[in-house]
PDB file of C-alpha atoms in Angstrom:
ATOM      1  CA  MET A   1     -29.174  10.550  -0.216  1.00 54.00           C
ATOM      2  CA  HIS A   2     -26.492   9.681   1.814  1.00 67.00           C
ATOM      3  CA  ASP A   3     -24.617  11.505   4.492  1.00 83.00           C
ATOM      4  CA  MET A   4     -21.157  12.341   4.431  1.00 80.00           C
ATOM      5  CA  HIS A   5     -20.346  10.058   7.814  1.00 83.00           C
ATOM      6  CA  GLU A   6     -22.278   7.595   5.527  1.00 88.00           C
ATOM      7  CA  VAL A   7     -19.821   7.276   2.799  1.00 87.00           C
ATOM      8  CA  LEU A   8     -16.835   7.928   4.693  1.00 91.00           C
ATOM      9  CA  THR A   9     -17.869   4.704   7.038  1.00 89.00           C
ATOM     10  CA  LEU A  10     -18.378   2.861   3.942  1.00 89.00           C
ATOM     11  CA  LEU A  11     -14.790   4.333   1.863  1.00 89.00           C
ATOM     12  CA  LEU A  12     -12.872   3.238   4.924  1.00 91.00           C
ATOM     13  CA  ALA A  13     -15.390   0.145   5.999  1.00 88.00           C
ATOM     14  CA  ASN A  14     -14.137  -0.972   2.199  1.00 87.00           C
ATOM     15  CA  LEU A  15     -10.607   0.270   2.023  1.00 89.00           C
ATOM     16  CA  ASP A  16      -9.974  -1.645   5.204  1.00 87.00           C
ATOM     17  CA  ASP A  17     -11.477  -5.243   3.878  1.00 86.00           C
ATOM     18  CA  ALA A  18      -8.633  -4.669   1.026  1.00 87.00           C
ATOM     19  CA  TYR A  19      -5.681  -3.964   3.155  1.00 86.00           C
ATOM     20  CA  ASP A  20      -5.691  -5.583   6.302  1.00 83.00           C
ATOM     21  CA  ARG A  21      -9.424  -7.196   7.588  1.00 81.00           C
ATOM     22  CA  ARG A  22     -11.190 -10.791   7.137  1.00 75.00           C
ATOM     23  CA  GLY A  23     -13.452  -9.865   3.824  1.00 67.00           C
ATOM     24  CA  TRP A  24     -15.075 -11.835   1.562  1.00 70.00           C
ATOM     25  CA  HIS A  25     -13.028 -11.740  -0.819  1.00 69.00           C
ATOM     26  CA  GLY A  26     -10.786 -13.848   0.131  1.00 76.00           C
ATOM     27  CA  THR A  27      -7.115 -12.833   0.871  1.00 85.00           C
ATOM     28  CA  ASN A  28      -6.602  -9.075   1.778  1.00 87.00           C
ATOM     29  CA  LEU A  29      -3.087  -7.360  -0.086  1.00 89.00           C
ATOM     30  CA  ARG A  30      -1.966  -7.064   4.018  1.00 93.00           C
ATOM     31  CA  GLY A  31      -2.353 -11.086   4.458  1.00 90.00           C
ATOM     32  CA  SER A  32      -1.129 -11.751   1.123  1.00 93.00           C
ATOM     33  CA  LEU A  33       2.491 -10.511   2.302  1.00 95.00           C
ATOM     34  CA  ARG A  34       1.937 -12.911   5.176  1.00 94.00           C
ATOM     35  CA  GLY A  35       4.936 -14.668   5.558  1.00 95.00           C
ATOM     36  CA  VAL A  36       6.942 -13.700   2.688  1.00 97.00           C
ATOM     37  CA  THR A  37      10.778 -13.680   3.117  1.00 97.00           C
ATOM     38  CA  ALA A  38      12.915 -10.930   1.330  1.00 97.00           C
ATOM     39  CA  GLU A  39      14.420 -14.031  -0.446  1.00 96.00           C
ATOM     40  CA  ARG A  40      11.235 -14.837  -2.207  1.00 97.00           C
ATOM     41  CA  ALA A  41       9.604 -11.009  -2.556  1.00 97.00           C
ATOM     42  CA  LEU A  42      12.994 -10.795  -4.992  1.00 97.00           C
ATOM     43  CA  ARG A  43      12.053 -14.124  -6.958  1.00 96.00           C
ATOM     44  CA  ARG A  44      10.806 -12.598  -9.892  1.00 94.00           C
ATOM     45  CA  PRO A  45       7.721 -14.680 -11.578  1.00 92.00           C
ATOM     46  CA  ALA A  46       8.605 -14.461 -14.702  1.00 93.00           C
ATOM     47  CA  ALA A  47      11.352 -11.950 -17.515  1.00 90.00           C
ATOM     48  CA  GLU A  48       9.764  -8.673 -17.135  1.00 90.00           C
ATOM     49  CA  ARG A  49       7.534  -9.039 -15.171  1.00 95.00           C
ATOM     50  CA  HIS A  50       7.102  -7.364 -11.399  1.00 97.00           C
ATOM     51  CA  ASN A  51       8.028  -9.298  -8.719  1.00 97.00           C
ATOM     52  CA  ILE A  52       6.732  -8.782  -4.725  1.00 97.00           C
ATOM     53  CA  TRP A  53       8.718  -6.532  -3.595  1.00 97.00           C
ATOM     54  CA  GLU A  54       8.462  -3.763  -6.496  1.00 97.00           C
ATOM     55  CA  LEU A  55       4.472  -4.572  -6.132  1.00 97.00           C
ATOM     56  CA  THR A  56       4.863  -3.811  -2.649  1.00 97.00           C
ATOM     57  CA  ALA A  57       6.645  -0.196  -2.913  1.00 97.00           C
ATOM     58  CA  HIS A  58       3.888   0.395  -5.905  1.00 97.00           C
ATOM     59  CA  ALA A  59       1.254  -0.467  -3.581  1.00 97.00           C
ATOM     60  CA  ALA A  60       2.529   2.070  -0.364  1.00 97.00           C
ATOM     61  CA  TYR A  61       3.241   4.775  -4.125  1.00 96.00           C
ATOM     62  CA  TRP A  62      -0.277   4.587  -4.806  1.00 96.00           C
ATOM     63  CA  LYS A  63      -1.432   5.082  -1.588  1.00 96.00           C
ATOM     64  CA  TYR A  64       0.521   8.104  -0.436  1.00 95.00           C
ATOM     65  CA  ALA A  65      -0.303   9.309  -4.237  1.00 94.00           C
ATOM     66  CA  ALA A  66      -4.390   8.946  -3.610  1.00 94.00           C
ATOM     67  CA  ARG A  67      -3.206  10.092   0.183  1.00 93.00           C
ATOM     68  CA  ASN A  68      -1.834  13.541  -1.691  1.00 92.00           C
ATOM     69  CA  ARG A  69      -3.920  14.469  -4.202  1.00 91.00           C
ATOM     70  CA  LEU A  70      -6.930  14.317  -1.530  1.00 89.00           C
ATOM     71  CA  LEU A  71      -4.640  16.518   0.959  1.00 88.00           C
ATOM     72  CA  SER A  72      -3.660  18.957  -1.753  1.00 82.00           C
ATOM     73  CA  GLY A  73       0.324  17.499  -0.109  1.00 70.00           C
ATOM     74  CA  LYS A  74       3.688  18.876  -1.967  1.00 71.00           C
ATOM     75  CA  ARG A  75       4.534  16.229  -4.658  1.00 71.00           C
ATOM     76  CA  GLY A  76       7.687  14.455  -4.126  1.00 71.00           C
ATOM     77  CA  SER A  77       7.273  13.686  -0.173  1.00 85.00           C
ATOM     78  CA  PHE A  78       7.144   9.542  -0.649  1.00 90.00           C
ATOM     79  CA  ALA A  79       9.644   8.223   1.191  1.00 91.00           C
ATOM     80  CA  MET A  80      11.241   6.331  -1.573  1.00 93.00           C
ATOM     81  CA  LYS A  81      12.873   8.229  -4.532  1.00 91.00           C
ATOM     82  CA  GLY A  82      11.034   7.714  -7.937  1.00 88.00           C
ATOM     83  CA  SER A  83       7.683   6.724  -8.501  1.00 88.00           C
ATOM     84  CA  ASN A  84       5.455   4.134  -9.222  1.00 93.00           C
ATOM     85  CA  TRP A  85       7.190   1.259 -10.415  1.00 95.00           C
ATOM     86  CA  PHE A  86      10.384   1.223  -7.997  1.00 95.00           C
ATOM     87  CA  ALA A  87      13.328  -1.492  -8.956  1.00 92.00           C
ATOM     88  CA  SER A  88      13.925  -3.710  -5.835  1.00 94.00           C
ATOM     89  CA  PRO A  89      16.974  -4.632  -4.396  1.00 94.00           C
ATOM     90  CA  SER A  90      19.580  -7.455  -6.013  1.00 92.00           C
ATOM     91  CA  ARG A  91      20.253  -8.788  -2.985  1.00 93.00           C
ATOM     92  CA  ALA A  92      17.621  -9.989  -0.431  1.00 91.00           C
ATOM     93  CA  ASP A  93      18.041  -8.182   2.479  1.00 93.00           C
ATOM     94  CA  GLU A  94      15.222  -8.425   5.026  1.00 96.00           C
ATOM     95  CA  LYS A  95      16.047  -5.652   7.378  1.00 96.00           C
ATOM     96  CA  GLY A  96      14.939  -3.786   4.007  1.00 96.00           C
ATOM     97  CA  TRP A  97      11.334  -5.805   3.365  1.00 97.00           C
ATOM     98  CA  ARG A  98      10.428  -5.720   6.153  1.00 97.00           C
ATOM     99  CA  ALA A  99      10.973  -1.596   6.238  1.00 97.00           C
ATOM    100  CA  LEU A 100       9.079  -1.516   3.380  1.00 97.00           C
ATOM    101  CA  ILE A 101       6.330  -3.423   4.896  1.00 97.00           C
ATOM    102  CA  GLN A 102       6.250  -0.911   7.598  1.00 97.00           C
ATOM    103  CA  LEU A 103       6.231   1.713   4.961  1.00 97.00           C
ATOM    104  CA  LEU A 104       3.213   0.177   3.470  1.00 97.00           C
ATOM    105  CA  ASP A 105       1.595   0.194   6.462  1.00 96.00           C
ATOM    106  CA  GLN A 106       2.250   3.702   7.509  1.00 97.00           C
ATOM    107  CA  GLU A 107       0.748   5.344   4.286  1.00 96.00           C
ATOM    108  CA  HIS A 108      -2.285   3.157   4.314  1.00 96.00           C
ATOM    109  CA  ARG A 109      -2.494   4.311   7.983  1.00 96.00           C
ATOM    110  CA  LEU A 110      -2.140   8.183   6.550  1.00 95.00           C
ATOM    111  CA  LEU A 111      -4.476   7.889   3.976  1.00 95.00           C
ATOM    112  CA  ARG A 112      -7.221   5.614   6.262  1.00 94.00           C
ATOM    113  CA  ASP A 113      -6.300   8.936   8.117  1.00 94.00           C
ATOM    114  CA  ALA A 114      -6.580  11.684   5.195  1.00 93.00           C
ATOM    115  CA  ILE A 115     -10.109   9.839   4.340  1.00 93.00           C
ATOM    116  CA  ALA A 116     -11.526  10.161   7.654  1.00 92.00           C
ATOM    117  CA  SER A 117     -10.605  13.872   8.137  1.00 90.00           C
ATOM    118  CA  LEU A 118     -12.499  14.502   4.910  1.00 86.00           C
ATOM    119  CA  SER A 119     -15.649  17.106   5.001  1.00 81.00           C
ATOM    120  CA  ASP A 120     -18.291  17.893   3.488  1.00 71.00           C
TER     121      ASP A 120
END
């Protein structure tokens, strides 16, 4: 049987590998966004498909949702209005794109902190 410290260490390592650390599986989420411009983030791969902007907002939301569930937080406190899928803007906006990346980074850090704070 593993103690809680070992479990949390393993969980955090996997979370970090998937987000922003070099992992065995190839490019992680944060690495896949490196160098993406707002214009590129808005390009839709095909009709009825989500673009990079929408996928990034979706990832930020679910990091928030997981943290909220772990901490029994107040629902509806995400930085963007809505839930799950968020519409991307109609025009490329580098400032808005950078703000979305910062939100994703922030939600990752907050989720990581919430996991690290868990106890038996």
